[in-house]
PDB file of C-alpha atoms in Angstrom:
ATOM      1  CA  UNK A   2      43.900 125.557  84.819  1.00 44.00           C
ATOM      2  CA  UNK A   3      47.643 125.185  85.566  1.00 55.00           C
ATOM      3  CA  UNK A   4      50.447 126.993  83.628  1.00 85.00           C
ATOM      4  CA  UNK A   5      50.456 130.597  82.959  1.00 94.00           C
ATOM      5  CA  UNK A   6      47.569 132.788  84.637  1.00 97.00           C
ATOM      6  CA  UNK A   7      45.052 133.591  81.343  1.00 97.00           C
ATOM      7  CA  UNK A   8      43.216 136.924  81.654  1.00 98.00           C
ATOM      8  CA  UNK A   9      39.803 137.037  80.086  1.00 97.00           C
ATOM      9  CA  UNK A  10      38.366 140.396  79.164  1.00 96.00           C
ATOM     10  CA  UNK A  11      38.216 142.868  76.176  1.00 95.00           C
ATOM     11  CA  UNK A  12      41.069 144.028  73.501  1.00 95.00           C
ATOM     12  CA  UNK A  13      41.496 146.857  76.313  1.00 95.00           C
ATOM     13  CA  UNK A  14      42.421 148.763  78.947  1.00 95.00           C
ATOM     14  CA  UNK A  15      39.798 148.778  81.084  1.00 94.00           C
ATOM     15  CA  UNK A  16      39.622 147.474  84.414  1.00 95.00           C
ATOM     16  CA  UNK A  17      41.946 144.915  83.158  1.00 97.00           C
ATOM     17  CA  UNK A  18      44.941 147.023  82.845  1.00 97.00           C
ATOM     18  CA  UNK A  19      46.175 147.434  86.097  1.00 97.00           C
ATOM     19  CA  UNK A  20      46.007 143.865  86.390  1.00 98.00           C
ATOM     20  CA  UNK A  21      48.343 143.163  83.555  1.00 98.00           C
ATOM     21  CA  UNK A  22      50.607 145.895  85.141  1.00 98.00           C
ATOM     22  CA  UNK A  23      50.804 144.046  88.393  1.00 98.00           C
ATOM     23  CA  UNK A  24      51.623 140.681  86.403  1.00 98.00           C
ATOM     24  CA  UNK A  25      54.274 142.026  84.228  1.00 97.00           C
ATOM     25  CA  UNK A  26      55.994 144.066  86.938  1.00 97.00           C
ATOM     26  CA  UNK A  27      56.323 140.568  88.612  1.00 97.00           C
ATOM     27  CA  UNK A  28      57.401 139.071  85.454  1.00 96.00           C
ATOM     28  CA  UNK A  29      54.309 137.091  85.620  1.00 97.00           C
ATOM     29  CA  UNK A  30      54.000 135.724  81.991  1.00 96.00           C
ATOM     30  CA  UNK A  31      50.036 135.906  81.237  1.00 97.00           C
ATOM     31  CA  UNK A  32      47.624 134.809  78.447  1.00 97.00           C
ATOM     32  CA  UNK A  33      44.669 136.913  77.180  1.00 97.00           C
ATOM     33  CA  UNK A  34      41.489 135.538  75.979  1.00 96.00           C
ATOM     34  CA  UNK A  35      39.731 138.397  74.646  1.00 96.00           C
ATOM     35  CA  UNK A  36      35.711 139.193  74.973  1.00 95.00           C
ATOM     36  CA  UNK A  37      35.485 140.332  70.802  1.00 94.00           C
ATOM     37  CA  UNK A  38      31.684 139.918  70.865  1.00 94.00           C
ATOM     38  CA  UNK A  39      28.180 139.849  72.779  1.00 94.00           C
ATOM     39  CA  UNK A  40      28.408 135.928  72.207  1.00 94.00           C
ATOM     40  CA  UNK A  41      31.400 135.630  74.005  1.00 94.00           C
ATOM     41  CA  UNK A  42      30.636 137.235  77.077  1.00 95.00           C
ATOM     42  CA  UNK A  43      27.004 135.545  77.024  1.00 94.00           C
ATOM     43  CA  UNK A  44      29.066 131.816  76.288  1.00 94.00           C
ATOM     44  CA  UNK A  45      31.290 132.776  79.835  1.00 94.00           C
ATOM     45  CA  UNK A  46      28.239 133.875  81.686  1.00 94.00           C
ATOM     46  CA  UNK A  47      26.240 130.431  80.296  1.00 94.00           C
ATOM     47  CA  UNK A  48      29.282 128.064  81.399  1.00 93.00           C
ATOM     48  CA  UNK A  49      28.848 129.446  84.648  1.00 92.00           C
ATOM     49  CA  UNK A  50      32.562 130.806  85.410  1.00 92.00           C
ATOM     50  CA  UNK A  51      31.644 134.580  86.251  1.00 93.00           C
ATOM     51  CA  UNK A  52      30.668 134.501  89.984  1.00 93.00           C
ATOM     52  CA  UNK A  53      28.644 137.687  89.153  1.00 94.00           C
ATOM     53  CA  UNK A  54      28.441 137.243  85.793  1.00 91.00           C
ATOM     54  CA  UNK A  55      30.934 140.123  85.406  1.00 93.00           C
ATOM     55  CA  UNK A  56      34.699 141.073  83.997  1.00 96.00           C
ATOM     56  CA  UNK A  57      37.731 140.878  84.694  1.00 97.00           C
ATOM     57  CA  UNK A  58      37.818 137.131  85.111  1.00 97.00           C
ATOM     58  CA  UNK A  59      41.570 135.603  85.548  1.00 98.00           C
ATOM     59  CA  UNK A  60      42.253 131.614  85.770  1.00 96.00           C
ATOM     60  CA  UNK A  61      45.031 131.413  88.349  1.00 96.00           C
ATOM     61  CA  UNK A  62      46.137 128.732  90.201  1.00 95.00           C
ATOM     62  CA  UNK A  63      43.261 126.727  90.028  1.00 94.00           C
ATOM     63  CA  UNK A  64      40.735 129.486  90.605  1.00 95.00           C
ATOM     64  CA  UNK A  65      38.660 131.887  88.616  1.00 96.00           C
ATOM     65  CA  UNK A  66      38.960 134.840  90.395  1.00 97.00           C
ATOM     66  CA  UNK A  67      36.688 137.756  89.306  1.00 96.00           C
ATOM     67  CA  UNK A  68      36.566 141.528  91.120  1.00 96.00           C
ATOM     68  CA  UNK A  69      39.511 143.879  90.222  1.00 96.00           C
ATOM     69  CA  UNK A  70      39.920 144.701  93.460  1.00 96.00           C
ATOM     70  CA  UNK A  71      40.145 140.890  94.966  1.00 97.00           C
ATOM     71  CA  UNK A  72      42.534 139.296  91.976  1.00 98.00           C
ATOM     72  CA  UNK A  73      44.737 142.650  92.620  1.00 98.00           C
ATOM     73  CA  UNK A  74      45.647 142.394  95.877  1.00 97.00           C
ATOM     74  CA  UNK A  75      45.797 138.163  95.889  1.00 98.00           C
ATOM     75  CA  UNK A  76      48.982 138.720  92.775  1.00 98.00           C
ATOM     76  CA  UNK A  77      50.545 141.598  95.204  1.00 98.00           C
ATOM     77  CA  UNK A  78      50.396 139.640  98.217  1.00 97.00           C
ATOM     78  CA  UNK A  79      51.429 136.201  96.294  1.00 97.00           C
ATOM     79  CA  UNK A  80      54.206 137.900  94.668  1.00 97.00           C
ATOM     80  CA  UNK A  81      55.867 139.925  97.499  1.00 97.00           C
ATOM     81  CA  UNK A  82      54.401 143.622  96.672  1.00 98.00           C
ATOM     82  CA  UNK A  83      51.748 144.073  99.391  1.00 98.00           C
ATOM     83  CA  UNK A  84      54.139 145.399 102.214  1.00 95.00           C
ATOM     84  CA  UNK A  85      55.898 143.064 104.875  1.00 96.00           C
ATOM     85  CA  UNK A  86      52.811 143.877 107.898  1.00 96.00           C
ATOM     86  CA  UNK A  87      49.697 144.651 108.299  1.00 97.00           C
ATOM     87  CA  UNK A  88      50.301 148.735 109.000  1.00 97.00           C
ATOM     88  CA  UNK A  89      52.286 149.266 105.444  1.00 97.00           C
ATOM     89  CA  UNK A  90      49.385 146.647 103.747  1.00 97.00           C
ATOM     90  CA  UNK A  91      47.077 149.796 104.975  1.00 98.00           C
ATOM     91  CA  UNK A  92      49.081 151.887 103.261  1.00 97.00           C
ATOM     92  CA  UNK A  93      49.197 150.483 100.208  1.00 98.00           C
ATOM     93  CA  UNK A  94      45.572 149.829  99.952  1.00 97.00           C
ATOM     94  CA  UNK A  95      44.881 153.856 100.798  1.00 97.00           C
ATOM     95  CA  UNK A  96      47.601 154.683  98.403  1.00 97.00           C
ATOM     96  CA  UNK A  97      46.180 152.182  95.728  1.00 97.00           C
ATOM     97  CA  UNK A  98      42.417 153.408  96.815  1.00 97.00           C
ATOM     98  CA  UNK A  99      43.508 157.061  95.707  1.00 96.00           C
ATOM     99  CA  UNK A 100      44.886 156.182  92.520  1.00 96.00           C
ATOM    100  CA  UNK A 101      41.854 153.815  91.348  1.00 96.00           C
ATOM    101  CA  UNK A 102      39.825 156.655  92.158  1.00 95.00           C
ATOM    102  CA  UNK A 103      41.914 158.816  89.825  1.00 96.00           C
ATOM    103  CA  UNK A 104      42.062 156.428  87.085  1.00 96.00           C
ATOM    104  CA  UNK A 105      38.434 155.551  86.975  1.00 95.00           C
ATOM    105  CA  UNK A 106      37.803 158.963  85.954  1.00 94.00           C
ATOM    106  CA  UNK A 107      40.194 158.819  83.276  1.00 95.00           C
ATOM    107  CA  UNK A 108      38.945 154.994  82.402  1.00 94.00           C
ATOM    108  CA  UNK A 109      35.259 156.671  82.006  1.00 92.00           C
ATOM    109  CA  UNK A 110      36.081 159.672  80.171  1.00 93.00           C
ATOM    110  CA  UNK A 111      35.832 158.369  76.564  1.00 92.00           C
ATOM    111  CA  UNK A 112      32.256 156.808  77.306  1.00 92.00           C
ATOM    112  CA  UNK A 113      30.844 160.258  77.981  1.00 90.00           C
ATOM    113  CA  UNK A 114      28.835 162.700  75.646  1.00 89.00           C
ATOM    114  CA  UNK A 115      31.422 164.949  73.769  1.00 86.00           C
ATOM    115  CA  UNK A 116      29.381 167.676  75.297  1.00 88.00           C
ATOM    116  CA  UNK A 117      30.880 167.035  78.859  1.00 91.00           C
ATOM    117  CA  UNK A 118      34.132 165.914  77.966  1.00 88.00           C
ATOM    118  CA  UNK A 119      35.905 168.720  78.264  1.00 88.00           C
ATOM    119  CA  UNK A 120      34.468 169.562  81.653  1.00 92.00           C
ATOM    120  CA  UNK A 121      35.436 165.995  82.968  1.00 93.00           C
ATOM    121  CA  UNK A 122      38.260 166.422  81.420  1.00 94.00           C
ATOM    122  CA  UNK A 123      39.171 169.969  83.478  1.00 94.00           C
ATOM    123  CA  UNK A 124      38.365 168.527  85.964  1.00 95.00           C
ATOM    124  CA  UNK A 125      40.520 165.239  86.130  1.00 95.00           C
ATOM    125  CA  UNK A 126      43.271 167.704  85.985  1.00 96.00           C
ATOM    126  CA  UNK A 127      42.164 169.571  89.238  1.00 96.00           C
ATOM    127  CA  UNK A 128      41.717 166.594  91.172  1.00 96.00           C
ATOM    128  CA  UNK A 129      45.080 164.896  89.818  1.00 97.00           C
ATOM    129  CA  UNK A 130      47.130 168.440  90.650  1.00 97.00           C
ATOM    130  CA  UNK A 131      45.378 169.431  93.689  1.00 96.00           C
ATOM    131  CA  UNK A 132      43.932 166.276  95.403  1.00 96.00           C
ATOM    132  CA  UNK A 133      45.928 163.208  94.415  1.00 97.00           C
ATOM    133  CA  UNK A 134      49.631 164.426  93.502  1.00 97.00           C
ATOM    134  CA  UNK A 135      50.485 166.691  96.194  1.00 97.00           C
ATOM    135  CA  UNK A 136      49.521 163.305  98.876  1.00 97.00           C
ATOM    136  CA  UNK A 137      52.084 161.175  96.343  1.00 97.00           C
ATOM    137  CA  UNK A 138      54.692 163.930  96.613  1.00 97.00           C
ATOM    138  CA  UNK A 139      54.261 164.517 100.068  1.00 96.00           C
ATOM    139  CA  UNK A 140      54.669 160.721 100.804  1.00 96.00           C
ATOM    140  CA  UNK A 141      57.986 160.440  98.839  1.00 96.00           C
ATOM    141  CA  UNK A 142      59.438 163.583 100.541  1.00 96.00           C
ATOM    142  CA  UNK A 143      57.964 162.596 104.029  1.00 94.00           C
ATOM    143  CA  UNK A 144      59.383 158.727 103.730  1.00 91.00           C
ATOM    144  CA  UNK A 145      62.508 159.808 101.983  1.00 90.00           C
ATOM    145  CA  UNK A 146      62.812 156.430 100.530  1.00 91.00           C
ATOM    146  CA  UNK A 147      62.334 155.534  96.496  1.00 93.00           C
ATOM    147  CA  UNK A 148      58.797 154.417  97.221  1.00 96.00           C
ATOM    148  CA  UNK A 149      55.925 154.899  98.596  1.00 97.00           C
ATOM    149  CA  UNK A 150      56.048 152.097 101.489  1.00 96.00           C
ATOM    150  CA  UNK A 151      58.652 150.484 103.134  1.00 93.00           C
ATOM    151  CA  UNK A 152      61.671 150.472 101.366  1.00 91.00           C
ATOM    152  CA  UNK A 153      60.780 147.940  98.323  1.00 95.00           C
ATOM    153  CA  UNK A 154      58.639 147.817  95.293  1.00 97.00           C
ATOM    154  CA  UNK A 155      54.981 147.520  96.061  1.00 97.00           C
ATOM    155  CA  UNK A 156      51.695 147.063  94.525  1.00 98.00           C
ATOM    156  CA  UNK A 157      51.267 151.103  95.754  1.00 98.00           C
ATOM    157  CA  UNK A 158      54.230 151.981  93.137  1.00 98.00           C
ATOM    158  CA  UNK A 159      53.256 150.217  90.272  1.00 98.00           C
ATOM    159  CA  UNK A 160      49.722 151.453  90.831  1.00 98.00           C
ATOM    160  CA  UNK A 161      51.043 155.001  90.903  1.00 98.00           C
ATOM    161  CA  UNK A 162      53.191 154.952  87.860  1.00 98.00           C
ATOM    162  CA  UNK A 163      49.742 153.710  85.734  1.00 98.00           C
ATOM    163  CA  UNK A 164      47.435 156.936  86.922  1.00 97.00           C
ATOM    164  CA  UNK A 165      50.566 159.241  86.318  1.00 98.00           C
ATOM    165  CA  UNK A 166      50.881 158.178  82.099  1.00 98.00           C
ATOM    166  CA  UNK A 167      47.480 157.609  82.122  1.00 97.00           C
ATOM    167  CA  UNK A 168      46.954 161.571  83.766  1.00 97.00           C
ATOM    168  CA  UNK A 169      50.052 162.558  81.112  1.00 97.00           C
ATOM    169  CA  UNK A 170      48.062 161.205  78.120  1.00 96.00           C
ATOM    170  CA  UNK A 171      45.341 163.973  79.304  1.00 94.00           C
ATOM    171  CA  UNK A 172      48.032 166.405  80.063  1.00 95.00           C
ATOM    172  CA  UNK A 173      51.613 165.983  79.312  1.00 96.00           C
ATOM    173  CA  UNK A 174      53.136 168.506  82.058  1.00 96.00           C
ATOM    174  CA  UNK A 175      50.795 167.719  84.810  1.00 96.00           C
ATOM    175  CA  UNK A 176      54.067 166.118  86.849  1.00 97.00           C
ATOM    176  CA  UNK A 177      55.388 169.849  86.550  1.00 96.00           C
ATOM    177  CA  UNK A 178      55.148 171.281  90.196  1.00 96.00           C
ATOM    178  CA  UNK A 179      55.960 167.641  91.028  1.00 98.00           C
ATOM    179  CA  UNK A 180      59.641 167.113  91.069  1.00 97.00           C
ATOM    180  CA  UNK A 181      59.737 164.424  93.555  1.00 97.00           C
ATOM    181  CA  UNK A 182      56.907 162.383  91.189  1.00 98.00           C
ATOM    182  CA  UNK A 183      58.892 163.285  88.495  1.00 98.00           C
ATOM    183  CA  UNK A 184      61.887 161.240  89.531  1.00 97.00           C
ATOM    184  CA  UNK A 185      59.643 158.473  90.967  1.00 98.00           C
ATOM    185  CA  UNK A 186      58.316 158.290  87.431  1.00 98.00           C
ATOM    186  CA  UNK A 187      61.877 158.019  85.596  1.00 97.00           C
ATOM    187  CA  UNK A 188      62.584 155.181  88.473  1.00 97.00           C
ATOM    188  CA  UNK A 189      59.596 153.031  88.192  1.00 98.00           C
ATOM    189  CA  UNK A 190      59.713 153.570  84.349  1.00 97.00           C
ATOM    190  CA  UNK A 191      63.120 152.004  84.573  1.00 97.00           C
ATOM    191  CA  UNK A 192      63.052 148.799  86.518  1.00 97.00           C
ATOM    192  CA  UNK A 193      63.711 145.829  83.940  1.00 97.00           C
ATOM    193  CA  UNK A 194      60.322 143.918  84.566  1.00 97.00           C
ATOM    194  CA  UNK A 195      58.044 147.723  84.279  1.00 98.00           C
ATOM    195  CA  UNK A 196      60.197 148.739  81.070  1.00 97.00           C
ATOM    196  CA  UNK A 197      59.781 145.721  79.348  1.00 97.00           C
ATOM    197  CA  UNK A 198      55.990 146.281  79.818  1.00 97.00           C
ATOM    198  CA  UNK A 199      56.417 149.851  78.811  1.00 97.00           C
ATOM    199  CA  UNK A 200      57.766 148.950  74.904  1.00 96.00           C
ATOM    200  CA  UNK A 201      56.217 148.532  71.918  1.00 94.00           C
ATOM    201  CA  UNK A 202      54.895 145.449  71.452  1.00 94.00           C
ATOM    202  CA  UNK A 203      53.988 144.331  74.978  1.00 96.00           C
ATOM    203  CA  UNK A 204      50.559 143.135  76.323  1.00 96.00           C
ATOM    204  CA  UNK A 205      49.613 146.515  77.249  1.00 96.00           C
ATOM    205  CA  UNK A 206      47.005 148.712  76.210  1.00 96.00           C
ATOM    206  CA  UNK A 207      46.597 151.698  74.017  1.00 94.00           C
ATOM    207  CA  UNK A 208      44.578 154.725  75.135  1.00 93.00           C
ATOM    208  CA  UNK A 209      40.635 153.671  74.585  1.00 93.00           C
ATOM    209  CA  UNK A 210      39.494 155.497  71.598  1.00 91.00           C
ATOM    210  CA  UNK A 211      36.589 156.126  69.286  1.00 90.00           C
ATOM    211  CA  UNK A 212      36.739 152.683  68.182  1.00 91.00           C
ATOM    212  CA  UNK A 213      36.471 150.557  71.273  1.00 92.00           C
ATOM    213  CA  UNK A 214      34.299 152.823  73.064  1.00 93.00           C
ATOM    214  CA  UNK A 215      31.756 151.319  70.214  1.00 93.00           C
ATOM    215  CA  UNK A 216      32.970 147.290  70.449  1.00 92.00           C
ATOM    216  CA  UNK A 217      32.865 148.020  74.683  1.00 93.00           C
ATOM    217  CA  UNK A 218      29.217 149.241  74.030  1.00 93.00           C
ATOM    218  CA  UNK A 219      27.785 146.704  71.884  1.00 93.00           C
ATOM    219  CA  UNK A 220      29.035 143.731  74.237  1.00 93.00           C
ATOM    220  CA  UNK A 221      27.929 145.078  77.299  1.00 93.00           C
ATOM    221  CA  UNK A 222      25.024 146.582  75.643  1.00 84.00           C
ATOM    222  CA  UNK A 223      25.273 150.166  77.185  1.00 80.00           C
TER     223      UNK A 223
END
Protein backbone atom coordinates (compact mmCIF):
# COMPACT_ATOMS: atom_id res chain seq x y z
CA UNK A 1 0.00 0.00 0.00
CA UNK A 2 3.03 2.30 -0.49
CA UNK A 3 3.37 4.89 -3.33
CA UNK A 4 0.77 7.34 -4.17
CA UNK A 5 -2.42 7.54 -1.77
CA UNK A 6 -5.39 5.66 -4.11
CA UNK A 7 -8.90 6.99 -3.41
CA UNK A 8 -11.68 4.50 -3.79
CA UNK A 9 -15.17 5.78 -4.39
CA UNK A 10 -17.57 6.70 -7.30
CA UNK A 11 -16.90 8.65 -10.82
CA UNK A 12 -17.97 11.72 -8.46
CA UNK A 13 -18.10 14.38 -6.38
CA UNK A 14 -19.53 13.28 -3.51
CA UNK A 15 -18.09 13.10 -0.24
CA UNK A 16 -14.96 12.38 -2.03
CA UNK A 17 -14.37 15.74 -3.42
CA UNK A 18 -13.13 17.67 -0.77
CA UNK A 19 -10.75 15.05 -0.24
CA UNK A 20 -9.20 15.28 -3.63
CA UNK A 21 -9.17 19.12 -3.02
CA UNK A 22 -7.11 18.75 0.09
CA UNK A 23 -4.63 16.31 -1.87
CA UNK A 24 -4.13 18.40 -4.86
CA UNK A 25 -3.78 21.68 -2.97
CA UNK A 26 -0.82 19.79 -1.30
CA UNK A 27 0.33 18.56 -4.55
CA UNK A 28 -0.45 15.20 -3.27
CA UNK A 29 -0.45 13.06 -6.52
CA UNK A 30 -3.50 10.48 -5.96
CA UNK A 31 -5.00 7.42 -7.75
CA UNK A 32 -8.76 6.74 -8.11
CA UNK A 33 -10.29 3.40 -8.13
CA UNK A 34 -13.75 4.01 -8.98
CA UNK A 35 -17.04 2.12 -7.41
CA UNK A 36 -18.82 1.71 -11.34
CA UNK A 37 -21.18 -0.99 -10.03
CA UNK A 38 -23.21 -2.76 -7.08
CA UNK A 39 -20.48 -5.61 -7.47
CA UNK A 40 -17.82 -3.46 -6.73
CA UNK A 41 -18.84 -1.97 -3.67
CA UNK A 42 -20.24 -5.52 -2.44
CA UNK A 43 -16.38 -7.11 -3.60
CA UNK A 44 -14.78 -4.07 -1.02
CA UNK A 45 -17.30 -4.73 1.65
CA UNK A 46 -16.62 -8.87 1.18
CA UNK A 47 -12.64 -8.36 1.37
CA UNK A 48 -13.24 -6.78 4.50
CA UNK A 49 -11.42 -3.24 3.94
CA UNK A 50 -14.48 -0.86 4.82
CA UNK A 51 -14.37 -0.56 8.66
CA UNK A 52 -18.13 0.25 8.35
CA UNK A 53 -18.64 -1.08 5.27
CA UNK A 54 -18.94 2.50 3.93
CA UNK A 55 -17.24 5.21 1.33
CA UNK A 56 -14.84 7.18 1.02
CA UNK A 57 -12.13 4.62 1.59
CA UNK A 58 -8.37 6.01 0.88
CA UNK A 59 -5.11 3.60 1.09
CA UNK A 60 -2.51 5.90 2.63
CA UNK A 61 0.47 5.14 4.18
CA UNK A 62 -0.21 1.81 5.06
CA UNK A 63 -3.75 2.36 6.27
CA UNK A 64 -7.25 2.26 4.93
CA UNK A 65 -8.71 5.06 6.34
CA UNK A 66 -12.51 5.45 5.89
CA UNK A 67 -14.82 8.59 7.42
CA UNK A 68 -14.55 11.93 5.49
CA UNK A 69 -14.18 13.64 8.37
CA UNK A 70 -11.11 11.41 9.93
CA UNK A 71 -8.94 10.99 6.42
CA UNK A 72 -9.56 14.99 6.12
CA UNK A 73 -8.10 16.24 8.92
CA UNK A 74 -5.10 13.26 9.12
CA UNK A 75 -3.87 14.87 5.12
CA UNK A 76 -4.26 18.59 6.74
CA UNK A 77 -2.42 17.87 9.74
CA UNK A 78 0.28 15.52 7.79
CA UNK A 79 0.73 18.09 5.26
CA UNK A 80 1.08 21.36 7.28
CA UNK A 81 -2.65 22.90 6.76
CA UNK A 82 -4.27 22.25 10.16
CA UNK A 83 -2.94 25.48 11.98
CA UNK A 84 0.42 25.59 14.05
CA UNK A 85 -1.70 25.02 17.86
CA UNK A 86 -4.33 23.70 19.21
CA UNK A 87 -6.56 27.24 19.44
CA UNK A 88 -6.25 27.95 15.41
CA UNK A 89 -6.82 23.76 14.90
CA UNK A 90 -10.35 24.90 16.63
CA UNK A 91 -10.72 27.25 14.24
CA UNK A 92 -10.29 25.50 11.40
CA UNK A 93 -12.43 22.66 12.37
CA UNK A 94 -15.51 25.37 13.16
CA UNK A 95 -14.64 27.07 9.97
CA UNK A 96 -14.46 23.65 8.05
CA UNK A 97 -17.72 22.43 10.23
CA UNK A 98 -19.68 25.49 8.62
CA UNK A 99 -18.75 24.89 5.22
CA UNK A 100 -19.49 20.94 5.23
CA UNK A 101 -22.69 21.92 6.49
CA UNK A 102 -23.17 24.21 3.49
CA UNK A 103 -21.98 21.85 0.99
CA UNK A 104 -23.94 18.88 2.11
CA UNK A 105 -26.93 20.69 1.16
CA UNK A 106 -25.69 21.40 -2.14
CA UNK A 107 -24.12 17.60 -2.34
CA UNK A 108 -27.93 16.37 -1.62
CA UNK A 109 -29.77 18.59 -3.79
CA UNK A 110 -29.78 16.54 -7.04
CA UNK A 111 -31.06 13.33 -5.09
CA UNK A 112 -34.28 15.12 -4.19
CA UNK A 113 -37.83 15.00 -5.88
CA UNK A 114 -37.93 17.79 -8.62
CA UNK A 115 -40.92 18.87 -6.67
CA UNK A 116 -38.72 20.29 -3.76
CA UNK A 117 -35.85 21.31 -5.59
CA UNK A 118 -36.48 24.56 -6.04
CA UNK A 119 -37.38 25.14 -2.42
CA UNK A 120 -34.00 23.51 -1.30
CA UNK A 121 -32.62 25.21 -3.70
CA UNK A 122 -34.00 28.90 -2.25
CA UNK A 123 -33.08 28.00 0.44
CA UNK A 124 -29.29 27.02 0.08
CA UNK A 125 -29.08 30.52 -1.09
CA UNK A 126 -30.48 32.03 2.24
CA UNK A 127 -28.37 30.09 4.38
CA UNK A 128 -25.12 30.63 2.11
CA UNK A 129 -25.95 34.73 2.03
CA UNK A 130 -27.24 35.13 5.41
CA UNK A 131 -25.75 32.37 7.67
CA UNK A 132 -22.45 31.15 6.27
CA UNK A 133 -20.87 34.15 4.14
CA UNK A 134 -21.29 37.04 6.27
CA UNK A 135 -19.11 34.67 9.31
CA UNK A 136 -16.36 34.09 6.21
CA UNK A 137 -16.37 37.82 5.46
CA UNK A 138 -16.38 38.88 8.83
CA UNK A 139 -13.35 36.57 9.61
CA UNK A 140 -11.22 37.96 6.69
CA UNK A 141 -12.02 41.61 7.65
CA UNK A 142 -11.68 40.87 11.48
CA UNK A 143 -8.10 38.89 10.95
CA UNK A 144 -6.99 41.20 8.23
CA UNK A 145 -4.76 38.56 6.95
CA UNK A 146 -5.29 36.55 3.35
CA UNK A 147 -6.85 33.68 5.24
CA UNK A 148 -8.92 32.56 7.44
CA UNK A 149 -6.34 31.36 10.29
CA UNK A 150 -3.08 32.28 11.09
CA UNK A 151 -1.31 33.72 8.45
CA UNK A 152 -0.81 30.52 6.01
CA UNK A 153 -2.83 28.28 3.85
CA UNK A 154 -5.03 25.94 5.77
CA UNK A 155 -7.33 23.12 5.42
CA UNK A 156 -10.15 26.10 6.49
CA UNK A 157 -9.20 27.94 3.00
CA UNK A 158 -9.25 25.29 0.71
CA UNK A 159 -12.46 24.08 2.32
CA UNK A 160 -13.95 27.52 1.76
CA UNK A 161 -13.02 28.05 -1.81
CA UNK A 162 -15.01 24.40 -2.63
CA UNK A 163 -18.60 25.59 -0.94
CA UNK A 164 -18.10 29.09 -2.66
CA UNK A 165 -18.00 27.42 -6.68
CA UNK A 166 -19.98 24.85 -5.53
CA UNK A 167 -22.74 27.82 -4.03
CA UNK A 168 -21.77 29.81 -7.59
CA UNK A 169 -22.84 26.78 -9.70
CA UNK A 170 -26.40 27.38 -7.85
CA UNK A 171 -26.03 31.05 -8.15
CA UNK A 172 -23.38 32.82 -9.99
CA UNK A 173 -23.50 36.34 -8.04
CA UNK A 174 -24.05 35.00 -4.64
CA UNK A 175 -20.25 36.45 -3.68
CA UNK A 176 -21.94 39.93 -4.60
CA UNK A 177 -22.36 41.77 -1.17
CA UNK A 178 -19.13 39.86 -0.44
CA UNK A 179 -16.19 41.82 -1.56
CA UNK A 180 -13.78 40.58 0.91
CA UNK A 181 -14.84 36.68 -0.29
CA UNK A 182 -14.60 37.89 -3.53
CA UNK A 183 -10.90 38.58 -3.41
CA UNK A 184 -10.29 35.52 -1.17
CA UNK A 185 -11.80 33.62 -4.07
CA UNK A 186 -9.48 35.21 -6.94
CA UNK A 187 -6.47 34.35 -4.29
CA UNK A 188 -7.15 30.81 -3.46
CA UNK A 189 -8.20 30.27 -7.16
CA UNK A 190 -4.70 31.36 -7.97
CA UNK A 191 -2.16 29.50 -5.93
CA UNK A 192 -0.18 27.08 -8.41
CA UNK A 193 -1.12 23.70 -6.61
CA UNK A 194 -5.38 24.95 -6.36
CA UNK A 195 -5.21 26.21 -10.14
CA UNK A 196 -3.78 23.30 -11.46
CA UNK A 197 -6.72 21.43 -9.82
CA UNK A 198 -9.07 24.03 -11.11
CA UNK A 199 -8.29 23.20 -15.19
CA UNK A 200 -9.68 21.13 -17.48
CA UNK A 201 -8.59 17.93 -17.32
CA UNK A 202 -7.75 17.47 -13.63
CA UNK A 203 -9.07 14.77 -11.18
CA UNK A 204 -11.86 16.87 -10.19
CA UNK A 205 -15.40 16.54 -10.45
CA UNK A 206 -18.17 17.87 -12.56
CA UNK A 207 -21.44 19.08 -11.02
CA UNK A 208 -23.59 15.67 -10.20
CA UNK A 209 -26.23 15.48 -12.75
CA UNK A 210 -29.16 13.49 -14.03
CA UNK A 211 -26.92 10.80 -14.92
CA UNK A 212 -25.03 9.89 -11.80
CA UNK A 213 -27.75 10.63 -9.53
CA UNK A 214 -29.07 7.17 -11.31
CA UNK A 215 -25.41 5.08 -11.25
CA UNK A 216 -25.14 6.65 -7.26
CA UNK A 217 -28.66 5.05 -6.77
CA UNK A 218 -28.36 1.73 -8.18
CA UNK A 219 -24.98 0.98 -6.20
CA UNK A 220 -26.06 2.06 -3.03
CA UNK A 221 -29.46 0.87 -3.73
CA UNK A 222 -31.43 4.04 -2.56
Amino acid sequence: MAGKPKLHYTKGRGKMESIRWLLAAAEVEFEEEFIETKEDLEKLRNDGVLLFQQVPMVEMDGMRMVQTRAILSYIAAKYNLYGKDLKERAWIDMYVEGTTDLMGMIMYLPFQPADTKEKNLALIIERATTRYFPVYEKALKDHGQDYLVGNKLSWADVHLLEAILMVEECKADVLSAFPLLQAFKGRISNIPTIKKFLQPGSQRKPPTDEKFVAVVRKIFNI
